[in-house]
Amino acid sequence: MTQNAPPAGEPRPEDRINYAEVLPQQTKILILIGTLLGLFLSALDQTIVATSLPRIVADLDGINLYAWVTTAYLLAGTAMVPIYGKLSDIYGRKPVLMFGIVVFLIGSALCGMAGEPFFGNLFGGGMMQLIVFRGLQGFGAAALTSVAFAIIADIFAPAERGKYQGLFGAVFGISSVIGPLLGGFLTDNISWRWVFYVNLPIGLIALAFIASKMPILASGLKPKIDYVGAVLVLTFSVPLLLALTFGAEPEYGWTNPTVLALFAGAVVSLIAFLYVESRHESPILPLSLFKNPTFAWGVTARFFLGAAFLGAILFLSLYLVNVQGVSATKAGTATIPLTMGLIIGSVASGQLASRLGYYKNLILIGLAMMIGGFYLLSTLTADTAYGRVIFYMVILGLGIGPALPLFTLAIQNAVHRWEIGVATSSGQFFQQMGSTIGTAVFGAVLTSTLATQVPAQFRAAETGQPPAVVAQLEAAAKQATGTGGARGGGDAPTFDSVQARITSGFSTTFGSVETAVQGGDLSALTQDPNLPEALRNGLGNIPAAALQSDQGKAGVLAQIKSQLDTAQTAAIADARKVFDLSGRAFKVAFANTVSRIYLISIFVALLAFLCTLPMPNMRLPKKGEGQGGSSSEKRSGLASLEG
């Protein structure tokens, strides 16, 4: 545990209210319920969007911005987490939590309206509108997550936190189950816009409950807010994410001056941030905490954990929709085994940590299983059975489950009580920063790999095919490359629709020929470039005398009908072949791309494992030990509450 005293401007430990001792259990439970409702709202929106993203991308035409729908949400939330932590110390948890919910609900309503005609070309189109509004959502959601984890450390003693951390893990797990299912159902049966509108009634219920049941929960602290540090977080993270995204795109590249300038700007901001934090009396991220090995290695491991975890959810839905061709609803069900494994791992590890009194080995076992789960997912192909994908997700969930709550428990246990708030928010900050950067990196991998995989797989499909089929495959490849290969599940074309278009086209052609034959003048048809060349030549060779009688016209029409039927049969056969070959090429390209993303995830999870190894294996305090307050703290807290 660190031994440093409270920072300048902070009250002494004996002056700070110890809510773990002064609040009655019934009040704690009410506070916990309201906090869990707010956290559920934030967690739900991270998962409910995943299964609807393919449809959103198809509707708003923005595969190149696919990852930014999530990145914008995480980026805004990441930068604001430590700021909301400071504000809740000054003004109380309740008003900050309510403010965050209101902002989140406004952002949700705007997200649901992205791309509507009344917005026009605002921000450059519907996809950019959604990204901007998602950023507003994240701005509000940051208050929900940061305040929630601060509250649990405020109102429960160290010996009790383990079992309640399991509840927070369960909220994330339940939202991960409900979110994809609800998102898929709404997308398939109503509209993807209701994925965002559904937040409104849930949010209003949470808002009403918090307003009526939760006390202000102010700590009495009055630190100065590190606004400069918060701005520098933005000026570091935004250029870094842009550089990572642009660098992987063919039109830019890693040596592009714009990309290099963005990297340079991020480095300068990082240096300035470290300088400011080392001199501010109440920094947004106290650098002194890094002298604590549990904190230093714990937040670093959480950074890599955040990067790996989000990629598992975000790109699984893309794989299932675009490779296996399932509906958005069925894609959502694939995350149920992962989250059930996550819930089981989270709750079981919390109980085991409380019984054993130690947490490090449980974290290492979980991370080892997580690496194994990512390895299994890296073997995904275009032919992997749906049931096997489910099994792989169970393994991954059981691995992730112990890590999420136990890292928080370890960090809170390793610092003094007056450091818990900033340490908790800092840990959340690092995990979300990892998620943000990880999503940007994986999104860049998605875009760059598809740009090479789609043309390569279509070229392989053209091998040995007749010229007519090759020409159609080349056209299909250009279309797939131009859209990034995105398909929105139910929006993907079926062969029945292709066959119907061919049949309709030949029927229209015969109708035009029949009209011309009945009129006795074929000159216009012989010059029509839309008709097949063989048909135009055949019409030009028909003698005028053959069109002078009804019998002659009937004979000409019968001959042309026979030729068109033969041509239609051949066209449908070619279309069938093109449809099958292009569909196979598309699926292989996407499967190879997602497999590469999970291969990178193995390395990221391994880094989290290696960062955990040096962490001290500290014993969790028993009841009455650790950071419990003294009698003077209790008297001070009671006096404050009564006042």
XYZ file of C-alpha atoms in Angstrom:
643
model
C 0.000 0.000 0.000
C 1.228 3.495 -0.676
C 2.348 5.519 2.269
C 1.993 9.022 0.930
C -0.184 11.575 2.721
C -3.278 13.179 1.163
C -2.375 15.672 -1.596
C -2.283 19.388 -0.934
C -5.750 20.886 -0.745
C -7.335 17.573 0.299
C -8.741 17.076 3.810
C -6.991 14.782 6.229
C -8.216 11.161 6.345
C -9.830 11.789 9.721
C -11.821 14.714 8.258
C -13.352 12.788 5.375
C -16.803 11.264 5.720
C -16.715 7.487 5.962
C -20.045 6.516 4.390
C -19.237 2.815 4.849
C -19.753 3.325 8.586
C -22.271 6.145 8.897
C -24.924 4.978 6.402
C -27.507 2.379 7.468
C -27.629 -0.822 5.396
C -31.077 -0.022 3.967
C -29.832 3.297 2.590
C -26.795 1.574 1.117
C -29.026 -0.908 -0.712
C -31.184 1.899 -2.130
C -28.066 3.734 -3.298
C -26.763 0.499 -4.813
C -30.010 -0.099 -6.747
C -30.006 3.411 -8.208
C -26.318 3.106 -9.105
C -26.845 -0.243 -10.799
C -29.730 1.190 -12.844
C -27.512 3.997 -14.112
C -24.653 1.614 -14.826
C -27.021 -0.748 -16.643
C -28.098 2.094 -18.909
C -24.508 2.859 -19.885
C -23.473 -0.779 -20.262
C -26.548 -1.624 -22.328
C -25.697 0.973 -24.950
C -22.233 -0.489 -25.493
C -23.699 -3.854 -26.514
C -27.122 -3.082 -27.977
C -25.527 -1.260 -30.917
C -23.175 -4.114 -31.872
C -25.753 -6.299 -33.655
C -27.358 -3.351 -35.448
C -24.118 -1.877 -36.800
C -24.084 -3.901 -40.057
C -27.607 -2.643 -40.863
C -26.734 0.911 -39.840
C -23.637 0.849 -42.051
C -25.691 -0.452 -44.973
C -28.399 2.213 -44.514
C -26.059 5.154 -43.921
C -23.350 3.944 -46.356
C -20.286 4.198 -44.129
C -18.258 0.985 -43.761
C -15.051 3.063 -43.617
C -16.436 4.721 -40.461
C -17.718 1.452 -38.948
C -15.405 1.421 -35.946
C -15.881 5.136 -35.259
C -19.490 4.589 -34.187
C -18.045 2.857 -31.130
C -14.814 4.850 -30.983
C -16.622 8.202 -30.699
C -18.688 6.899 -27.770
C -15.627 5.562 -25.987
C -13.432 8.559 -26.746
C -15.833 11.090 -25.242
C -16.453 8.867 -22.252
C -12.789 8.098 -21.667
C -11.677 11.713 -21.414
C -14.543 12.613 -19.082
C -14.270 9.743 -16.557
C -11.670 11.377 -14.268
C -13.321 14.802 -14.592
C -16.681 13.465 -13.446
C -14.890 11.761 -10.567
C -13.539 15.116 -9.377
C -16.897 16.858 -9.879
C -18.722 14.196 -7.876
C -16.244 14.731 -5.028
C -17.058 18.443 -5.004
C -20.807 18.492 -5.700
C -21.821 14.986 -4.677
C -22.418 11.766 -6.612
C -26.150 12.308 -7.132
C -26.191 15.558 -9.181
C -23.305 14.365 -11.374
C -25.024 11.033 -11.980
C -28.316 12.740 -12.888
C -26.532 15.181 -15.207
C -24.854 12.281 -16.986
C -28.158 10.455 -17.502
C -29.842 13.560 -18.958
C -26.991 14.163 -21.426
C -26.977 10.470 -22.320
C -30.710 10.482 -23.080
C -30.415 13.583 -25.288
C -27.601 11.897 -27.200
C -29.684 8.723 -27.561
C -32.612 10.608 -29.073
C -30.320 12.360 -31.566
C -28.615 9.073 -32.514
C -31.997 7.612 -33.380
C -32.647 10.546 -35.728
C -29.260 10.416 -37.517
C -29.636 10.457 -41.290
C -33.239 11.688 -41.212
C -34.121 14.202 -43.973
C -34.691 17.110 -41.572
C -30.992 16.990 -40.588
C -30.009 17.487 -44.218
C -26.264 17.298 -44.785
C -25.385 18.237 -41.193
C -21.811 17.120 -40.358
C -21.472 15.746 -43.889
C -24.140 13.030 -43.851
C -25.994 10.457 -41.767
C -22.986 8.381 -40.713
C -21.072 11.405 -39.441
C -24.209 12.618 -37.653
C -24.427 9.274 -35.855
C -20.753 9.459 -34.868
C -21.117 12.999 -33.462
C -24.266 12.081 -31.527
C -22.601 8.927 -30.214
C -19.872 11.190 -28.869
C -22.539 13.148 -26.993
C -23.869 9.873 -25.610
C -20.400 8.958 -24.403
C -20.019 12.376 -22.778
C -23.010 11.569 -20.573
C -22.251 7.873 -20.102
C -18.866 8.687 -18.548
C -20.650 10.078 -15.492
C -22.596 6.848 -15.085
C -19.548 4.572 -15.084
C -17.112 6.741 -13.119
C -19.610 7.640 -10.384
C -20.837 4.039 -10.086
C -17.420 2.630 -9.281
C -16.691 5.511 -6.911
C -19.960 4.922 -5.040
C -19.255 1.260 -4.340
C -15.928 2.230 -2.760
C -17.655 5.019 -0.790
C -20.417 3.050 0.865
C -18.922 -0.403 1.458
C -15.956 -1.379 3.643
C -13.074 -3.288 1.992
C -14.192 -6.616 3.440
C -17.621 -6.219 1.787
C -16.587 -4.917 -1.621
C -15.799 -8.286 -3.173
C -19.374 -9.577 -3.218
C -20.780 -6.261 -4.428
C -18.195 -6.056 -7.198
C -19.801 -9.251 -8.462
C -23.116 -7.397 -8.809
C -21.457 -4.780 -10.977
C -19.962 -7.522 -13.111
C -23.402 -9.126 -13.343
C -24.886 -5.836 -14.585
C -22.360 -5.751 -17.401
C -23.057 -9.407 -18.113
C -26.841 -9.017 -18.117
C -26.630 -5.948 -20.339
C -24.362 -7.913 -22.665
C -27.028 -10.626 -22.914
C -30.040 -8.342 -23.231
C -28.303 -5.732 -25.383
C -27.443 -7.820 -28.475
C -30.768 -9.682 -28.320
C -32.789 -6.501 -27.972
C -30.672 -4.735 -30.576
C -31.110 -7.585 -33.040
C -34.859 -7.856 -32.405
C -35.434 -4.136 -32.844
C -33.260 -4.022 -35.969
C -34.965 -6.988 -37.626
C -38.550 -6.197 -36.653
C -38.854 -2.426 -36.228
C -35.847 -0.253 -37.085
C -32.250 0.171 -35.957
C -33.286 3.639 -34.770
C -35.166 2.047 -31.872
C -31.858 0.660 -30.627
C -31.284 4.230 -29.420
C -34.873 5.238 -28.658
C -35.250 2.307 -26.243
C -32.815 4.068 -23.901
C -35.359 6.800 -23.213
C -37.902 4.903 -21.054
C -35.134 2.992 -19.231
C -33.236 6.213 -18.577
C -36.296 8.065 -17.320
C -37.020 5.252 -14.837
C -33.421 5.354 -13.588
C -33.546 9.150 -13.361
C -36.771 9.135 -11.337
C -35.438 6.471 -8.975
C -32.137 8.262 -8.358
C -33.841 11.628 -7.849
C -36.218 10.228 -5.231
C -34.096 7.617 -3.425
C -30.444 8.598 -3.544
C -28.888 11.101 -1.104
C -26.451 13.670 -2.483
C -23.566 11.553 -1.217
C -21.039 14.378 -1.015
C -17.646 13.601 0.468
C -16.810 17.106 1.681
C -13.765 17.342 -0.593
C -13.095 20.618 -2.415
C -10.186 19.987 -4.773
C -9.451 22.108 -7.794
C -10.420 20.587 -11.126
C -7.566 19.899 -13.518
C -9.137 21.406 -16.642
C -5.805 21.713 -18.456
C -5.120 18.029 -17.879
C -8.559 17.116 -19.244
C -7.983 19.179 -22.414
C -4.586 17.575 -22.893
C -6.176 14.133 -22.651
C -8.343 15.069 -25.631
C -5.508 16.635 -27.619
C -3.482 13.475 -27.048
C -6.100 10.803 -27.715
C -7.973 12.306 -30.685
C -4.886 12.879 -32.898
C -3.555 9.455 -31.915
C -6.788 7.722 -32.934
C -7.009 9.678 -36.183
C -3.411 8.789 -37.021
C -4.016 5.096 -36.356
C -7.150 5.136 -38.517
C -5.769 7.164 -41.425
C -2.434 5.354 -41.448
C -4.086 2.049 -42.325
C -6.070 3.504 -45.227
C -4.583 3.190 -48.740
C -5.133 6.868 -49.581
C -2.982 7.914 -46.623
C -0.446 5.350 -45.415
C 1.806 5.464 -42.370
C 4.325 7.877 -43.930
C 1.713 10.431 -45.030
C 2.559 13.945 -43.695
C -0.901 14.286 -42.156
C -0.534 11.008 -40.278
C 2.962 11.887 -39.069
C 1.746 15.325 -37.936
C -1.077 13.726 -35.958
C 1.345 11.343 -34.252
C 3.642 14.273 -33.440
C 0.743 16.265 -31.980
C -0.250 13.310 -29.802
C 3.316 12.952 -28.475
C 3.569 16.680 -27.677
C 0.235 16.590 -25.829
C 1.319 13.516 -23.860
C 4.527 15.237 -22.740
C 2.570 18.366 -21.774
C 0.040 16.227 -19.892
C 2.772 14.556 -17.837
C 4.307 17.969 -17.076
C 0.978 19.470 -15.948
C 0.019 16.439 -13.864
C 3.342 16.472 -12.025
C 2.744 20.064 -10.852
C -1.018 20.338 -10.315
C -2.121 20.258 -6.668
C -5.050 17.963 -7.484
C -4.197 16.331 -10.819
C -6.640 14.404 -12.915
C -4.182 11.499 -12.783
C -1.769 11.717 -9.817
C 1.576 10.431 -11.053
C 2.507 9.481 -7.469
C 0.094 6.546 -7.722
C 2.453 4.880 -10.181
C 4.912 4.380 -7.321
C 2.418 1.792 -6.099
C 3.237 -1.427 -8.042
C -0.283 -2.827 -7.717
C -1.772 0.336 -9.196
C 0.904 0.741 -11.882
C 0.767 -2.827 -13.175
C -2.992 -3.105 -12.581
C -3.995 -0.118 -14.702
C -1.547 -1.145 -17.428
C -3.074 -4.617 -17.530
C -6.560 -3.061 -17.625
C -5.492 -0.986 -20.629
C -4.705 -4.134 -22.625
C -7.743 -5.942 -21.221
C -10.016 -3.145 -22.435
C -8.467 -3.253 -25.909
C -8.928 -7.001 -26.267
C -12.392 -7.337 -24.688
C -14.256 -4.840 -26.857
C -12.877 -6.305 -30.074
C -14.322 -9.680 -29.103
C -17.869 -8.282 -29.018
C -17.653 -5.705 -31.805
C -16.325 -7.935 -34.583
C -18.121 -11.153 -33.692
C -21.433 -9.703 -34.885
C -19.798 -8.525 -38.096
C -18.482 -12.042 -38.712
C -21.810 -13.762 -38.050
C -23.854 -11.390 -40.204
C -21.478 -11.139 -43.167
C -19.915 -14.604 -43.167
C -22.580 -16.936 -41.810
C -25.457 -14.832 -43.117
C -27.466 -14.926 -39.894
C -29.979 -12.286 -38.914
C -29.099 -9.521 -36.505
C -31.183 -11.274 -33.846
C -29.321 -14.572 -34.174
C -26.005 -12.731 -34.189
C -27.031 -11.252 -30.860
C -27.693 -14.674 -29.344
C -24.071 -15.631 -29.978
C -22.961 -13.243 -27.250
C -25.153 -14.924 -24.621
C -22.662 -17.758 -23.957
C -19.813 -15.253 -23.685
C -21.655 -13.112 -21.175
C -22.957 -16.084 -19.220
C -19.375 -17.267 -18.940
C -18.391 -13.735 -17.956
C -21.046 -13.585 -15.219
C -20.109 -17.015 -13.857
C -16.411 -16.148 -13.901
C -17.007 -12.758 -12.305
C -19.250 -13.921 -9.465
C -17.287 -17.100 -8.767
C -13.939 -15.313 -8.717
C -15.302 -12.648 -6.371
C -16.519 -15.298 -3.944
C -13.254 -17.224 -4.192
C -11.200 -14.077 -3.633
C -13.226 -13.305 -0.506
C -12.760 -16.839 0.830
C -9.088 -17.232 -0.092
C -8.129 -13.666 0.731
C -5.989 -13.342 -2.413
C -6.785 -12.390 -5.990
C -3.649 -12.513 -8.182
C -3.731 -16.202 -9.112
C -7.423 -15.955 -9.996
C -6.665 -13.063 -12.363
C -3.824 -15.002 -14.008
C -5.992 -18.088 -14.507
C -8.696 -15.935 -16.077
C -6.269 -14.190 -18.419
C -4.791 -17.547 -19.489
C -8.287 -18.753 -20.429
C -8.886 -15.463 -22.219
C -5.774 -16.038 -24.350
C -7.042 -19.543 -25.134
C -10.430 -18.157 -26.158
C -8.850 -15.660 -28.526
C -6.709 -18.415 -30.026
C -9.828 -20.461 -30.767
C -11.521 -17.439 -32.350
C -8.451 -16.804 -34.508
C -9.173 -20.151 -36.228
C -12.552 -18.954 -37.534
C -13.090 -19.612 -41.243
C -15.938 -19.198 -43.697
C -16.999 -22.778 -42.850
C -16.847 -22.696 -39.036
C -20.066 -24.089 -37.583
C -22.268 -21.741 -35.559
C -22.182 -24.112 -32.583
C -18.399 -24.059 -32.526
C -18.408 -20.252 -32.417
C -20.680 -20.479 -29.370
C -18.241 -22.827 -27.621
C -15.331 -20.500 -28.315
C -17.235 -17.595 -26.777
C -17.940 -19.545 -23.572
C -14.212 -20.126 -23.090
C -13.481 -16.445 -23.700
C -16.209 -15.327 -21.273
C -14.951 -17.571 -18.480
C -11.529 -16.011 -18.948
C -12.635 -12.382 -19.008
C -15.018 -12.778 -16.036
C -12.460 -12.883 -13.196
C -10.290 -10.077 -14.569
C -12.870 -7.277 -14.747
C -13.922 -7.085 -11.050
C -10.694 -8.338 -9.468
C -8.486 -5.676 -11.030
C -10.752 -3.003 -9.533
C -10.730 -4.783 -6.176
C -6.931 -5.041 -6.246
C -6.443 -1.354 -7.049
C -8.892 -0.192 -4.355
C -7.266 -2.476 -1.802
C -3.758 -1.205 -2.613
C -4.314 2.511 -1.936
C -5.343 4.620 1.036
C -8.997 5.457 1.504
C -8.557 9.051 0.408
C -7.004 7.745 -2.829
C -9.767 5.258 -3.708
C -11.825 7.680 -5.790
C -9.023 8.870 -8.042
C -7.456 5.390 -8.204
C -10.763 3.813 -9.232
C -11.499 6.429 -11.883
C -7.913 6.192 -13.144
C -8.272 2.430 -13.548
C -11.522 2.940 -15.440
C -9.819 5.619 -17.532
C -7.020 3.271 -18.573
C -9.436 0.467 -19.432
C -11.619 2.739 -21.546
C -8.571 4.267 -23.194
C -7.484 0.757 -24.100
C -10.945 0.063 -25.518
C -10.879 3.281 -27.535
C -7.433 2.759 -29.015
C -8.069 -0.962 -29.476
C -11.257 -0.277 -31.418
C -9.456 2.230 -33.642
C -6.601 -0.206 -34.285
C -8.930 -3.126 -34.986
C -11.055 -0.890 -37.203
C -7.941 0.063 -39.151
C -7.063 -3.623 -39.480
C -10.594 -4.334 -40.711
C -10.480 -1.620 -43.383
C -6.959 -2.326 -44.616
C -7.314 -6.119 -44.637
C -10.645 -6.066 -46.448
C -9.142 -3.745 -49.064
C -6.707 -6.519 -50.022
C -8.717 -9.630 -49.131
C -11.857 -8.855 -51.151
C -10.068 -8.330 -54.522
C -7.760 -11.295 -53.857
C -10.616 -13.695 -53.146
C -12.592 -12.512 -56.181
C -9.509 -13.005 -58.392
C -9.215 -16.545 -57.055
C -12.879 -17.138 -57.871
C -12.335 -16.048 -61.501
C -9.800 -18.805 -62.161
C -11.016 -21.201 -64.859
C -14.337 -19.438 -65.432
C -15.708 -18.456 -68.879
C -15.350 -14.793 -69.993
C -19.003 -13.943 -69.287
C -18.715 -15.134 -65.680
C -15.327 -13.421 -65.212
C -16.799 -10.114 -66.398
C -19.641 -10.355 -63.897
C -17.266 -11.339 -61.085
C -15.076 -8.312 -61.837
C -18.130 -6.060 -61.633
C -19.177 -7.693 -58.352
C -15.632 -7.264 -56.976
C -15.644 -3.547 -57.764
C -18.993 -3.132 -56.039
C -17.845 -5.083 -52.969
C -14.565 -3.156 -52.766
C -16.345 0.179 -53.136
C -18.624 -0.542 -50.175
C -15.975 -2.284 -48.107
C -17.923 -5.500 -48.436
C -20.514 -4.418 -45.903
C -23.843 -6.139 -45.911
C -26.644 -5.606 -43.506
C -27.816 -9.105 -42.845
C -31.360 -9.064 -44.188
C -30.367 -6.463 -46.801
C -27.982 -8.889 -48.563
C -29.291 -9.856 -52.046
C -30.709 -13.345 -52.529
C -30.471 -15.419 -55.693
C -34.270 -15.331 -56.033
C -34.099 -11.537 -56.374
C -31.294 -11.831 -58.937
C -33.259 -14.414 -60.927
C -36.368 -12.250 -60.759
C -34.466 -9.301 -62.249
C -33.145 -11.461 -65.099
C -36.587 -12.897 -65.850
C -38.148 -9.433 -65.740
C -35.479 -8.088 -68.086
C -36.043 -10.803 -70.688
C -39.802 -10.368 -70.383
C -39.427 -6.635 -71.067
C -37.182 -7.373 -74.027
C -39.683 -9.790 -75.544
C -42.464 -7.244 -75.000
C -40.509 -4.646 -76.979
C -39.822 -7.153 -79.769
C -43.467 -8.226 -79.862
C -44.634 -4.613 -80.204
C -42.170 -3.966 -83.041
C -43.094 -7.189 -84.876
C -46.792 -6.455 -84.644
C -46.101 -2.957 -85.998
C -44.104 -4.417 -88.891
C -40.996 -2.221 -88.300
C -37.839 -3.705 -86.714
C -35.412 -0.915 -87.610
C -35.496 0.664 -84.137
C -34.731 -2.655 -82.440
C -31.753 -3.448 -84.669
C -30.119 -0.201 -83.468
C -30.944 -0.668 -79.752
C -27.623 -1.196 -77.861
C -29.497 -2.594 -74.853
C -30.455 -5.712 -76.802
C -27.990 -8.618 -77.161
C -25.913 -8.372 -80.336
C -27.013 -11.795 -81.576
C -30.669 -10.777 -81.222
C -30.100 -7.491 -83.091
C -28.385 -9.343 -85.929
C -31.160 -11.903 -86.069
C -33.827 -9.208 -86.234
C -31.915 -7.493 -89.027
C -31.979 -10.687 -91.109
C -35.748 -11.122 -90.927
C -37.202 -10.319 -94.370
C -39.886 -7.650 -94.487
C -42.259 -10.112 -96.198
C -42.315 -12.263 -93.060
C -44.055 -9.427 -91.219
C -46.828 -8.922 -93.732
C -49.166 -11.587 -92.386
C -50.370 -12.645 -88.973
C -49.040 -16.139 -89.600
C -45.612 -14.758 -90.466
C -45.528 -12.540 -87.406
C -46.483 -15.474 -85.163
C -43.669 -17.552 -86.643
C -41.127 -14.775 -86.130
C -42.251 -14.253 -82.523
C -42.080 -17.975 -81.775
C -38.531 -18.155 -83.107
C -37.438 -15.089 -81.122
C -39.158 -16.396 -77.975
C -37.245 -19.639 -78.284
C -33.949 -17.775 -78.657
C -34.711 -15.538 -75.692
C -35.702 -18.508 -73.511
C -32.404 -20.193 -74.336
C -30.505 -16.981 -73.574
C -32.455 -16.498 -70.340
C -31.634 -20.021 -69.179
C -27.950 -19.417 -69.896
C -28.033 -16.028 -68.143
C -29.645 -17.532 -65.037
C -27.061 -20.331 -64.999
C -24.232 -17.783 -65.247
C -25.861 -15.647 -62.558
C -26.139 -18.676 -60.276
C -22.458 -19.374 -60.735
C -21.506 -15.727 -60.198
C -23.729 -15.497 -57.128
C -22.201 -18.590 -55.555
C -18.622 -17.677 -56.420
C -18.914 -14.039 -55.307
C -20.714 -15.039 -52.109
C -17.989 -17.527 -51.304
C -15.236 -15.001 -52.086
C -16.955 -12.411 -49.910
C -17.295 -14.791 -46.961
C -13.708 -16.006 -47.154
C -12.437 -12.406 -47.294
C -14.430 -11.418 -44.209
C -13.542 -14.591 -42.298
C -9.831 -14.070 -42.979
C -10.112 -10.453 -41.843
C -11.892 -11.221 -38.564
C -9.529 -14.113 -37.906
C -6.589 -11.730 -38.214
C -8.207 -9.356 -35.720
C -8.539 -12.160 -33.154
C -4.948 -13.207 -33.833
C -3.859 -9.718 -32.799
C -6.128 -10.011 -29.744
C -4.048 -12.975 -28.532
C -0.985 -10.738 -28.372
C -2.932 -7.975 -26.585
C -4.296 -10.415 -23.980
C -0.799 -11.826 -23.490
C 0.441 -8.328 -22.658
C -2.276 -8.062 -19.977
C -1.089 -11.402 -18.559
C 2.553 -10.300 -18.479
C 1.612 -7.011 -16.769
C -0.204 -8.955 -14.041
C 2.783 -11.145 -13.156
C 4.725 -8.385 -11.295
C 1.690 -7.325 -9.237
C 2.097 -8.020 -5.487
C -0.257 -10.741 -4.268
C -1.695 -8.671 -1.411
C -4.123 -10.148 1.094
C -7.625 -8.722 1.091
C -8.562 -7.230 4.491
C -10.971 -9.132 6.671
C -14.013 -7.529 8.210
C -12.947 -4.687 10.497
C -9.513 -4.391 8.880
C -8.037 -2.286 6.132
C -9.496 1.049 5.228
C -12.249 1.158 7.795
C -12.591 4.488 9.534
C -11.848 5.397 13.103
C -14.422 6.493 15.664
C -13.492 10.129 15.036
C -14.227 9.681 11.333
C -17.565 8.114 12.158
C -18.505 10.987 14.471
C -17.491 13.495 11.792
C -19.590 11.703 9.200
C -22.671 11.523 11.396
C -22.401 15.206 12.217
C -22.185 16.038 8.544
C -25.239 13.925 7.704
C -27.275 15.428 10.486
C -26.258 18.904 9.356
